PDB file of C-alpha atoms and ligand atoms in Angstrom:
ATOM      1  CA  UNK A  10      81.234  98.030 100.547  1.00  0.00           C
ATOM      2  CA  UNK A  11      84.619  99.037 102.348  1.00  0.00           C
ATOM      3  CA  UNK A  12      86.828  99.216 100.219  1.00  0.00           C
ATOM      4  CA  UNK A  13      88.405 101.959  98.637  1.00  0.00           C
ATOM      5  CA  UNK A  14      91.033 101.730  95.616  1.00  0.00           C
ATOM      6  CA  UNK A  15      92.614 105.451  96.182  1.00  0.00           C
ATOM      7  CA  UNK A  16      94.766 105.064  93.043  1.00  0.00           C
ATOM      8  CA  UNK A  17      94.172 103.254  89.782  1.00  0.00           C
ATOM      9  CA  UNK A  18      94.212 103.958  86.021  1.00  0.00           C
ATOM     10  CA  UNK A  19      91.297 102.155  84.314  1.00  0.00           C
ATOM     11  CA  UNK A  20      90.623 104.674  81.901  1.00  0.00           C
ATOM     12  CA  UNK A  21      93.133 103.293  79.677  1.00  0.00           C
ATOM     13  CA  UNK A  22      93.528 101.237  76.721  1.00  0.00           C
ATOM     14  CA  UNK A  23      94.460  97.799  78.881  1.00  0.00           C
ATOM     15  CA  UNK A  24      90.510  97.938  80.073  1.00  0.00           C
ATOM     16  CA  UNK A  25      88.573  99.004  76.354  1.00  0.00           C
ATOM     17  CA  UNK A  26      87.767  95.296  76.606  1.00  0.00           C
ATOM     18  CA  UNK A  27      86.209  94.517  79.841  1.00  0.00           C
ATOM     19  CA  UNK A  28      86.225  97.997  81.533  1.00  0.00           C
ATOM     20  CA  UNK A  29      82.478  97.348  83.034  1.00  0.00           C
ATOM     21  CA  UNK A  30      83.324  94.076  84.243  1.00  0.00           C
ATOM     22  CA  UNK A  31      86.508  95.031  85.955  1.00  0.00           C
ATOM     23  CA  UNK A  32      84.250  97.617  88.023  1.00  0.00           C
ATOM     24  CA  UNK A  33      81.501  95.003  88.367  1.00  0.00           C
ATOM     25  CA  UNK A  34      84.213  92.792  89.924  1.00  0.00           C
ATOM     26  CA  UNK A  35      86.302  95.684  92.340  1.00  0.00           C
ATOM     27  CA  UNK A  36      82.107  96.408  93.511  1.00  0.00           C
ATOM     28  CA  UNK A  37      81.507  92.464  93.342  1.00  0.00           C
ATOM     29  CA  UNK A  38      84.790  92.284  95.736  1.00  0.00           C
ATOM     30  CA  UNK A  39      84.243  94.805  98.086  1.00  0.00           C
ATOM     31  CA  UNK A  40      85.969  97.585  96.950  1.00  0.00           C
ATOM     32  CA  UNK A  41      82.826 100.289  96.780  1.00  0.00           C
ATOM     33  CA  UNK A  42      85.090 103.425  95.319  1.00  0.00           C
ATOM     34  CA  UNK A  43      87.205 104.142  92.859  1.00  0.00           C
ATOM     35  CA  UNK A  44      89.847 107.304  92.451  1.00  0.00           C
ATOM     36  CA  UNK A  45      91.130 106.711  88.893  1.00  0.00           C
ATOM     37  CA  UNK A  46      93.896 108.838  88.113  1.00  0.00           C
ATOM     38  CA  UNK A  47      94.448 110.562  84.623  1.00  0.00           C
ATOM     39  CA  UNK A  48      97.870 110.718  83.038  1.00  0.00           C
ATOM     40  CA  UNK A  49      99.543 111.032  80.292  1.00  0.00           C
ATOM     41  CA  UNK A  50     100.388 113.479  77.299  1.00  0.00           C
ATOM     42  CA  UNK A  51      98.144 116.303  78.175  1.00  0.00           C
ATOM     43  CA  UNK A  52      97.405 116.771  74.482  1.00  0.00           C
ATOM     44  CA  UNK A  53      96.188 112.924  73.952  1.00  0.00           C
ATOM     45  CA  UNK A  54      92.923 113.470  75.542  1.00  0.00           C
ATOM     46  CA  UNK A  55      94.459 111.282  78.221  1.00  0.00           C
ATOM     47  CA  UNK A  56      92.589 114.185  81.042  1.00  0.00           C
ATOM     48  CA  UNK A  57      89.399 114.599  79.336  1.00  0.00           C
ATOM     49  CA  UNK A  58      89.066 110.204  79.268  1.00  0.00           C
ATOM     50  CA  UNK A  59      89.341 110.146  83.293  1.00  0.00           C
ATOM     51  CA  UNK A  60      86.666 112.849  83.669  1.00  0.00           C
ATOM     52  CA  UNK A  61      84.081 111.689  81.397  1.00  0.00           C
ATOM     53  CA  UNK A  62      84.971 107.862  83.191  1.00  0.00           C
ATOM     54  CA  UNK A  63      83.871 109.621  86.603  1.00  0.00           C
ATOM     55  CA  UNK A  64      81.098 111.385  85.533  1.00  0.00           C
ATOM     56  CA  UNK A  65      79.976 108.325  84.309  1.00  0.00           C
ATOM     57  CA  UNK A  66      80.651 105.886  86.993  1.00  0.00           C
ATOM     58  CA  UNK A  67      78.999 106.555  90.460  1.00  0.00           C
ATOM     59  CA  UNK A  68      81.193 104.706  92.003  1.00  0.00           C
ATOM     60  CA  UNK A  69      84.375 106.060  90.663  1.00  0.00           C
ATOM     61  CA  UNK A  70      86.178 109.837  91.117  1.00  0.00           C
ATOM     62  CA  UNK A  71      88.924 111.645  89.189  1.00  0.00           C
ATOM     63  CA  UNK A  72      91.948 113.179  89.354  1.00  0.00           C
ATOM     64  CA  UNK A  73      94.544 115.144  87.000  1.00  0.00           C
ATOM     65  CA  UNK A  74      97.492 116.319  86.747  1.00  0.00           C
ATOM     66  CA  UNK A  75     100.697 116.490  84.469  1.00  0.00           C
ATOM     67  CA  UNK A  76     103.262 112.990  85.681  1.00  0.00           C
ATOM     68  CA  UNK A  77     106.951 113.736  86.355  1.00  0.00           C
ATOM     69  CA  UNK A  78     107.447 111.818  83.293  1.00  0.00           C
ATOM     70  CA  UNK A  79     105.596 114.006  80.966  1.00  0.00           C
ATOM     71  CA  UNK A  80     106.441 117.662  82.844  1.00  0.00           C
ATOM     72  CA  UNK A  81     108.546 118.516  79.672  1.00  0.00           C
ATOM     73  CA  UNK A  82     105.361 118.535  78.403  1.00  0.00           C
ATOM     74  CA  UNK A  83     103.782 120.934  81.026  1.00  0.00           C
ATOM     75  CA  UNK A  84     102.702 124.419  79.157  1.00  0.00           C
ATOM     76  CA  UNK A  85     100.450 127.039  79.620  1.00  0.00           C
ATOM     77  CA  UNK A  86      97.361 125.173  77.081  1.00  0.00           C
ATOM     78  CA  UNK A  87      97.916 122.093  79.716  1.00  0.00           C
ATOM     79  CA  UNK A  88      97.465 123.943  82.391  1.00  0.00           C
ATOM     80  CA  UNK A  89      94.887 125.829  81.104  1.00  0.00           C
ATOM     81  CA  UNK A  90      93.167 122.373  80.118  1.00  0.00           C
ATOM     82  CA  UNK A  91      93.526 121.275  83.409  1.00  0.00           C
ATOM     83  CA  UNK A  92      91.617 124.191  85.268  1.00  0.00           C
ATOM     84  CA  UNK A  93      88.933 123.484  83.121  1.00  0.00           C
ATOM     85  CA  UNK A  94      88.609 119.880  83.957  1.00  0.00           C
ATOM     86  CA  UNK A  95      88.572 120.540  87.471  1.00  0.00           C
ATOM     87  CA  UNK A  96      86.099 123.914  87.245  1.00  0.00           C
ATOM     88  CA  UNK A  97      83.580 121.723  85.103  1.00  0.00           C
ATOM     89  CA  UNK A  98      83.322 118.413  86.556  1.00  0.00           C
ATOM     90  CA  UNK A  99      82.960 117.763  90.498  1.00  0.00           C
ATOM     91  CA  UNK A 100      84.159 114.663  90.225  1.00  0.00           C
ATOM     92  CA  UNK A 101      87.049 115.759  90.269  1.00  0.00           C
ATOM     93  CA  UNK A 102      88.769 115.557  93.588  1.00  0.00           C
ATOM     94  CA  UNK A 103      92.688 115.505  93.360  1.00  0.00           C
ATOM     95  CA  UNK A 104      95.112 116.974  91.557  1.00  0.00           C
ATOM     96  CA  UNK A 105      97.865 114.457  89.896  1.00  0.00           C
ATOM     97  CA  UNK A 106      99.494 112.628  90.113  1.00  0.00           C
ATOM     98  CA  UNK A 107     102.249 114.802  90.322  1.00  0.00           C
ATOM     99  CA  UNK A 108     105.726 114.918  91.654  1.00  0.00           C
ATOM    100  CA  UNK A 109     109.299 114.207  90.778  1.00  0.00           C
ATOM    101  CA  UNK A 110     110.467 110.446  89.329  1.00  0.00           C
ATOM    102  CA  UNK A 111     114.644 110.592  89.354  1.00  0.00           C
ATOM    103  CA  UNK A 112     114.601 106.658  88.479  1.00  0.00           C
ATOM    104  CA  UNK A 113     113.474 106.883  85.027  1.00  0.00           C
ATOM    105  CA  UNK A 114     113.946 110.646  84.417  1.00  0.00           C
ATOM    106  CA  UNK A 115     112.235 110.773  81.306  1.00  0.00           C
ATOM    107  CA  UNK A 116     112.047 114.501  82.062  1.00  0.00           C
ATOM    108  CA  UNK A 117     114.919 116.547  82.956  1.00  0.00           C
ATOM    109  CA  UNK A 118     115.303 117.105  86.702  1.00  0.00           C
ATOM    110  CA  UNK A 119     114.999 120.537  86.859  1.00  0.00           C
ATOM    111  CA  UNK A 120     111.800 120.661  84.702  1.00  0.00           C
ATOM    112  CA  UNK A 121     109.976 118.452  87.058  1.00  0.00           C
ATOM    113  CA  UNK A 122     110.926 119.766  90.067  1.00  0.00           C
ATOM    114  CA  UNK A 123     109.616 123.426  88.430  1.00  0.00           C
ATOM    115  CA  UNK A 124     106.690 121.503  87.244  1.00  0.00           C
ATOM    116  CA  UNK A 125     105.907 120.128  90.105  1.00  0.00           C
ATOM    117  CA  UNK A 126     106.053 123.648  91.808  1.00  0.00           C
ATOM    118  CA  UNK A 127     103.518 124.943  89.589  1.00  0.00           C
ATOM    119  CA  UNK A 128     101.123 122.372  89.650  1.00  0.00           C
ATOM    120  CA  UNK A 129     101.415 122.655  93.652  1.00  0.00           C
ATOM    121  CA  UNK A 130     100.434 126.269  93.600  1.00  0.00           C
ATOM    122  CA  UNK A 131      97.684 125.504  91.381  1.00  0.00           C
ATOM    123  CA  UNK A 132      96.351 122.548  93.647  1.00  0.00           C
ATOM    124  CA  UNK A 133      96.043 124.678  96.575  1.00  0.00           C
ATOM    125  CA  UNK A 134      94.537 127.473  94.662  1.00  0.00           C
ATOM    126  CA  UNK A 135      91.891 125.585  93.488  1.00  0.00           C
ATOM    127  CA  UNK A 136      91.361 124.168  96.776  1.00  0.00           C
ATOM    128  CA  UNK A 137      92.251 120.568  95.682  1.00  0.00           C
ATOM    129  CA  UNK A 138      94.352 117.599  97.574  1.00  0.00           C
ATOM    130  CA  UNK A 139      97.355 116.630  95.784  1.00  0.00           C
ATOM    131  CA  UNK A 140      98.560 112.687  94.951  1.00  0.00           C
ATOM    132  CA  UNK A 141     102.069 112.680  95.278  1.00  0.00           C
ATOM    133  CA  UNK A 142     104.196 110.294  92.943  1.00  0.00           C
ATOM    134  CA  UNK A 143     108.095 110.572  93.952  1.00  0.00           C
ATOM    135  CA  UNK A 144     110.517 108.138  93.463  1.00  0.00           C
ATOM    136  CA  UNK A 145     114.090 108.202  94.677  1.00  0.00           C
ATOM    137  CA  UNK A 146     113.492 111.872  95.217  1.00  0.00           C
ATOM    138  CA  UNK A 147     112.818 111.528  98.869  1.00  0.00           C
ATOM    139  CA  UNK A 148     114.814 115.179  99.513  1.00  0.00           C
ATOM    140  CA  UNK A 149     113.702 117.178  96.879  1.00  0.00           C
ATOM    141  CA  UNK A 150     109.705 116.121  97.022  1.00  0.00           C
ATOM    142  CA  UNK A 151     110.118 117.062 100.915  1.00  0.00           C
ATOM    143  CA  UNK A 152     111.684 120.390 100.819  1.00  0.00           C
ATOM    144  CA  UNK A 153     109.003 121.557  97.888  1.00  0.00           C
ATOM    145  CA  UNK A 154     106.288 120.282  99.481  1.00  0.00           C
ATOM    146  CA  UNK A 155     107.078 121.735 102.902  1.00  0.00           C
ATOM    147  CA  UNK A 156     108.104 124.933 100.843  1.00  0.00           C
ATOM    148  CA  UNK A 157     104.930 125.180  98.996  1.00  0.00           C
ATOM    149  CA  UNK A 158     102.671 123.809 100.873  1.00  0.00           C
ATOM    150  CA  UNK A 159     103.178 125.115 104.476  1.00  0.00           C
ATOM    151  CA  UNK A 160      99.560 125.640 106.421  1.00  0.00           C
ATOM    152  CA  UNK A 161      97.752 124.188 103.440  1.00  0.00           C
ATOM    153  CA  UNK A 162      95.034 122.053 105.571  1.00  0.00           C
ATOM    154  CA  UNK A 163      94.278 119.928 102.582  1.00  0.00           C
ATOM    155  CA  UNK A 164      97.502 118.971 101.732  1.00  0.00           C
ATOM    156  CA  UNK A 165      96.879 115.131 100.081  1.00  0.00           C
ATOM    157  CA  UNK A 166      98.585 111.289  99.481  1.00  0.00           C
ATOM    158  CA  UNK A 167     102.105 110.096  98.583  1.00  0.00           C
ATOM    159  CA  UNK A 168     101.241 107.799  96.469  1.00  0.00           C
ATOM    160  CA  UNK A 169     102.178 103.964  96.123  1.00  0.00           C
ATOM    161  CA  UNK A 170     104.854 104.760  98.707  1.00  0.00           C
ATOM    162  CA  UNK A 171     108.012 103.154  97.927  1.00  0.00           C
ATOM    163  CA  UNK A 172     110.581 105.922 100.425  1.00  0.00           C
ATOM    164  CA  UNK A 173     112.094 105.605 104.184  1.00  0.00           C
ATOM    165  CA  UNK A 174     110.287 105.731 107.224  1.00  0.00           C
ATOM    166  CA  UNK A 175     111.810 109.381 107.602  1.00  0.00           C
ATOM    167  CA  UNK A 176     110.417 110.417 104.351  1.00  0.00           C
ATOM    168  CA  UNK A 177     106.835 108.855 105.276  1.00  0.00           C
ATOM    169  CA  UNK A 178     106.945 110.641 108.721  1.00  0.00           C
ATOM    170  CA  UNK A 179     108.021 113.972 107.207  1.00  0.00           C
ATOM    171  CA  UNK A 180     105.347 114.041 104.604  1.00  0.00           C
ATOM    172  CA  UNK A 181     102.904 113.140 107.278  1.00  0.00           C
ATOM    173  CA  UNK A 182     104.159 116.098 109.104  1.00  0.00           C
ATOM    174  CA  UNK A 183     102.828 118.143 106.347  1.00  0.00           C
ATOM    175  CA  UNK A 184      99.260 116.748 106.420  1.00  0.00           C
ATOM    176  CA  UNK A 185      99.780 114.093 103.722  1.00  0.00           C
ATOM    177  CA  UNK A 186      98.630 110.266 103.992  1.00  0.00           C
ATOM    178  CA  UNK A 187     100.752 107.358 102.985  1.00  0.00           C
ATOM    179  CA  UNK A 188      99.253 105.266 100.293  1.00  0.00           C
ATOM    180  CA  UNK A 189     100.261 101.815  99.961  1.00  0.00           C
ATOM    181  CA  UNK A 190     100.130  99.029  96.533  1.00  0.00           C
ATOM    182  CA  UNK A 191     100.276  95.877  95.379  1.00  0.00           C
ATOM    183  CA  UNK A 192     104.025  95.789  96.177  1.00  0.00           C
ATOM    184  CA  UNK A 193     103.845  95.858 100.000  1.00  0.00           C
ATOM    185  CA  UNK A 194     102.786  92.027  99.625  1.00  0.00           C
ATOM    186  CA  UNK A 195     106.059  91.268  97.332  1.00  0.00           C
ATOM    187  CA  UNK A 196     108.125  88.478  98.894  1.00  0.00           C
ATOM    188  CA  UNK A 197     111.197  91.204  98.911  1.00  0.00           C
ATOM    189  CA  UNK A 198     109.314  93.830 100.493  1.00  0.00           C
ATOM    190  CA  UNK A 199     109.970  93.444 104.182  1.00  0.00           C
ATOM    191  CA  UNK A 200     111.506  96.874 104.072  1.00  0.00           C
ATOM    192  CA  UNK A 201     108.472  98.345 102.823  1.00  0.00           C
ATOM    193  CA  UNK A 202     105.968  95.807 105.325  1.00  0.00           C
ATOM    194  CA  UNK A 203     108.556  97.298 108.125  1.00  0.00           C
ATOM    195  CA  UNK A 204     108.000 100.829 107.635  1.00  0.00           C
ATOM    196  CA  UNK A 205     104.143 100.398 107.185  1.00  0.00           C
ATOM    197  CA  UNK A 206     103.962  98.435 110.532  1.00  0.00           C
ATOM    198  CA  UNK A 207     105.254 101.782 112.306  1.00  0.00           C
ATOM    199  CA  UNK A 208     102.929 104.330 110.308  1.00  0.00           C
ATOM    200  CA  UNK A 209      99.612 105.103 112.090  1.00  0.00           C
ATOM    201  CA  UNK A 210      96.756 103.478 110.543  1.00  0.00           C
ATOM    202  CA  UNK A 211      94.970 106.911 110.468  1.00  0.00           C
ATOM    203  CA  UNK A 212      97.607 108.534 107.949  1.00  0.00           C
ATOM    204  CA  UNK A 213      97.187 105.248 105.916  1.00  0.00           C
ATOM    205  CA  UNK A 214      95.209 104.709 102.495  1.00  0.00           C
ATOM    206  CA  UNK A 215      95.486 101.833  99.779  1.00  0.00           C
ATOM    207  CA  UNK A 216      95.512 101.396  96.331  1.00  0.00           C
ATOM    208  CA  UNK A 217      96.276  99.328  93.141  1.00  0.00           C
ATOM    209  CA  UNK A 218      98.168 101.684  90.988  1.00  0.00           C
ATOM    210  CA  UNK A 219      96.482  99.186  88.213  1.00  0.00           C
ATOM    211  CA  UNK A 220      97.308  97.754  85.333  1.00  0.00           C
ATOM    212  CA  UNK A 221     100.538  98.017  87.599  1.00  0.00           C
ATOM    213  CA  UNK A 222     101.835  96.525  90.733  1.00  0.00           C
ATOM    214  CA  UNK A 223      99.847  92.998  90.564  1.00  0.00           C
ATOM    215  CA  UNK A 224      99.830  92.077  94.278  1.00  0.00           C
ATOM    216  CA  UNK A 225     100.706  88.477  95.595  1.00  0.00           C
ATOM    217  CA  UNK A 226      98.988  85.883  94.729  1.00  0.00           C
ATOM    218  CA  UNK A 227      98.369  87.087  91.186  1.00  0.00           C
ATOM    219  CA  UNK A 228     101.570  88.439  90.257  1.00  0.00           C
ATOM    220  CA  UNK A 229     101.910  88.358  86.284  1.00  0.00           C
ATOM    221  CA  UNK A 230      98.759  88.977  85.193  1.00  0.00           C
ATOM    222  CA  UNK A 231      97.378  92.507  84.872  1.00  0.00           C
ATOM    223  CA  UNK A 232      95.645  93.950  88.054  1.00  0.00           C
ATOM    224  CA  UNK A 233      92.429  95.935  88.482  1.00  0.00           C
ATOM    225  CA  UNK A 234      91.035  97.294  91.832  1.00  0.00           C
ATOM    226  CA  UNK A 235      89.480  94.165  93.395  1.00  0.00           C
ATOM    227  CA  UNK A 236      92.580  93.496  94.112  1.00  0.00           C
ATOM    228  CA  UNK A 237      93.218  96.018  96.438  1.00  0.00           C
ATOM    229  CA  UNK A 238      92.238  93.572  99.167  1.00  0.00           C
ATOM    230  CA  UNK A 239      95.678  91.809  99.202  1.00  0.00           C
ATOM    231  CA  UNK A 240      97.184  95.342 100.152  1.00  0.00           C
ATOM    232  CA  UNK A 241      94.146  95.554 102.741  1.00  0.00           C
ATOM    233  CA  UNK A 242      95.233  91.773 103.687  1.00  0.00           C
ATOM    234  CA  UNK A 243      99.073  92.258 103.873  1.00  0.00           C
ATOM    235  CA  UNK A 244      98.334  95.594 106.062  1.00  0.00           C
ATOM    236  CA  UNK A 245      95.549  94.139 108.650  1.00  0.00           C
ATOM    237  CA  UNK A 246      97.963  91.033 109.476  1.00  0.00           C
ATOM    238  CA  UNK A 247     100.999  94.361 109.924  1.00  0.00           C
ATOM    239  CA  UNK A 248      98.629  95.982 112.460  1.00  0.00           C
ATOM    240  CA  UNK A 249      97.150  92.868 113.671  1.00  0.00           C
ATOM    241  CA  UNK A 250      93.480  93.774 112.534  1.00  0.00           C
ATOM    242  CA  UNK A 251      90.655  92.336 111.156  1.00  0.00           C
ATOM    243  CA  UNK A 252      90.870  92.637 107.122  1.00  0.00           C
ATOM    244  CA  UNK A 253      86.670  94.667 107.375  1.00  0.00           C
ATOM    245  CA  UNK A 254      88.405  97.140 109.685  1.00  0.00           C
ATOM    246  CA  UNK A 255      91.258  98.084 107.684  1.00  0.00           C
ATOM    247  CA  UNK A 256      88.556  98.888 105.052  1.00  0.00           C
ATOM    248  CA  UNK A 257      86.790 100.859 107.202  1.00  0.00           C
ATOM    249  CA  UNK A 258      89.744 102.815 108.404  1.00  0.00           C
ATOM    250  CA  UNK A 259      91.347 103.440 104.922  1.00  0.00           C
ATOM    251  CA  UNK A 260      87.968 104.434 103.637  1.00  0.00           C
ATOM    252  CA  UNK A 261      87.248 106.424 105.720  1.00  0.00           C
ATOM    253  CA  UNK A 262      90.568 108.464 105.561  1.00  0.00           C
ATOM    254  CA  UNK A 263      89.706 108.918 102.002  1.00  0.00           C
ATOM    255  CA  UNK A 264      86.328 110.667 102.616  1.00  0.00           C
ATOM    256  CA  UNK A 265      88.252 112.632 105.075  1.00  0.00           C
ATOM    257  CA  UNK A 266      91.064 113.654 102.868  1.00  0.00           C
ATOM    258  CA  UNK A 267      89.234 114.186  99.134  1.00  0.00           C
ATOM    259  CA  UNK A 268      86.182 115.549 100.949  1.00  0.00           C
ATOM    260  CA  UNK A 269      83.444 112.924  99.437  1.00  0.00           C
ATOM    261  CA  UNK A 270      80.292 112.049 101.411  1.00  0.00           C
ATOM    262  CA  UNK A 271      80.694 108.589 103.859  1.00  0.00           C
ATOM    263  CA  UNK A 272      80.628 105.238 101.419  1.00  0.00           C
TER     264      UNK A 272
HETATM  265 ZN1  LIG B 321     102.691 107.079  90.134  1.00  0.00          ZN
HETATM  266 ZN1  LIG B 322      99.569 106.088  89.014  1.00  0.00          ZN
END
């Protein structure tokens, strides 16, 4: 199975329904691996839901890590919290998603970028790839990365990349992949299909970013990781490869990058 969803969020109340047939499906489609992302209040018990899903699910990995939206929320018990996860369970592979979100800035600026900061130092303390979630913050996510992060080898993903080709080729510089969604097949992406065409498919992973970013053809109903094959689609006919081998490239720059064994 090729396929790797490097983002998703199917811990959450959307899948309490169906959550073993959405996995039976993604496996049923292809898509072998999971990464499914915690987030969220760090009091809600939002962290603790994505571990126990991973340590339950062979197929599926963790990460955590306090949102730009919720870094107002960032303390020393979530912190705390969140070396724990990551000490107790192996399954957890990534710290975030983190980063800095200026379009909804539901936190104040400052706080997230500080945030962010922290939660950088921790990643690379505890050895630990970081997902990257920055919107219109291009500048700021670049200069704190490249502050923070210089010479760390295992440096990690912006995630559901929605910046310039500059930004993509600066945080590349720094070690990171570029993680594409369900909006690079959006009729009024051709930006976004323009700057993906010029990234190296060895930088590049994929993901849903589900319930979110329903890809074409299924736009308007709620999206789970099987569909991470229309990103694999839109992406093989960029680079002018075969839909298998884009699976087998993005995979295996996920093993590479979170440090799990071959699919
Ligand atoms: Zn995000
Ligand atoms: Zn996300």
């Amino acid at each position: 199975m090729p396929f790797v969803d490097s983002h998703c969020h199917i811990d959450g109340p959307e899948y309490d329904a169906d959550r073993d047939d959405v996995i039976a499906r993604a496996r049923e489609a292809g898509v072998g691996t999971m990464l499914n992302v915690g987030t969220g209040d760090p009091n809600s018990g939002a962290f603790e839901r994505a571990v126990t899903l991973a340590d339950e699910h062979p197929a599926i990995y963790a990460a955590v890590g306090v949102h730009p939206h919720d870094a107002k929320l960032f303390n020393d018990l979530a912190e705390k919290l969140l070396l724990d996860l990551v000490k107790q369970s192996k399954r957890v592979v990534a710290w975030g998603e983190i980063g800095l979100d200026y379009h909804y800035d539901h936190s104040p600026r400052d706080v997230q970028r500080e945030v962010f900061r922290q939660q950088l130092r921790l990643a690379r303390e505890a050895n630990l790839p970081v997902i990257v979630h920055s919107r219109e913050a291009d500048e700021d996510t670049i200069r704190i990365m490249s502050e923070e992060l210089s010479g760390y080898d295992r440096a990690g993903v912006m995630h559901c990349f929605g910046g310039s080709l500059p930004m993509a080729r600066a945080a590349i510089g720094l070690g990171f992949y570029i993680s594409f969604a369900g909006n690079l097949t959006f009729k009024k992406a051709e930006e976004l299909r323009d700057i993906a065409r010029q990234l190296p498919l060895s930088r590049l992973l994929i993901e849903t970013d589900c319930p979110y970013l329903t890809p074409v053809p299924y736009r308007g109903k709620r999206n789970e990781p099987a569909r991470v094959i229309e990103t694999a689609r839109c992406l093989a006919e960029l680079h002018g490869k075969e839909l298998e081998e884009i699976g087998q490239i993005t995979s295996g720059n996920f093993t590479r990058l979170f440090g799990v064994p071959p699919l």
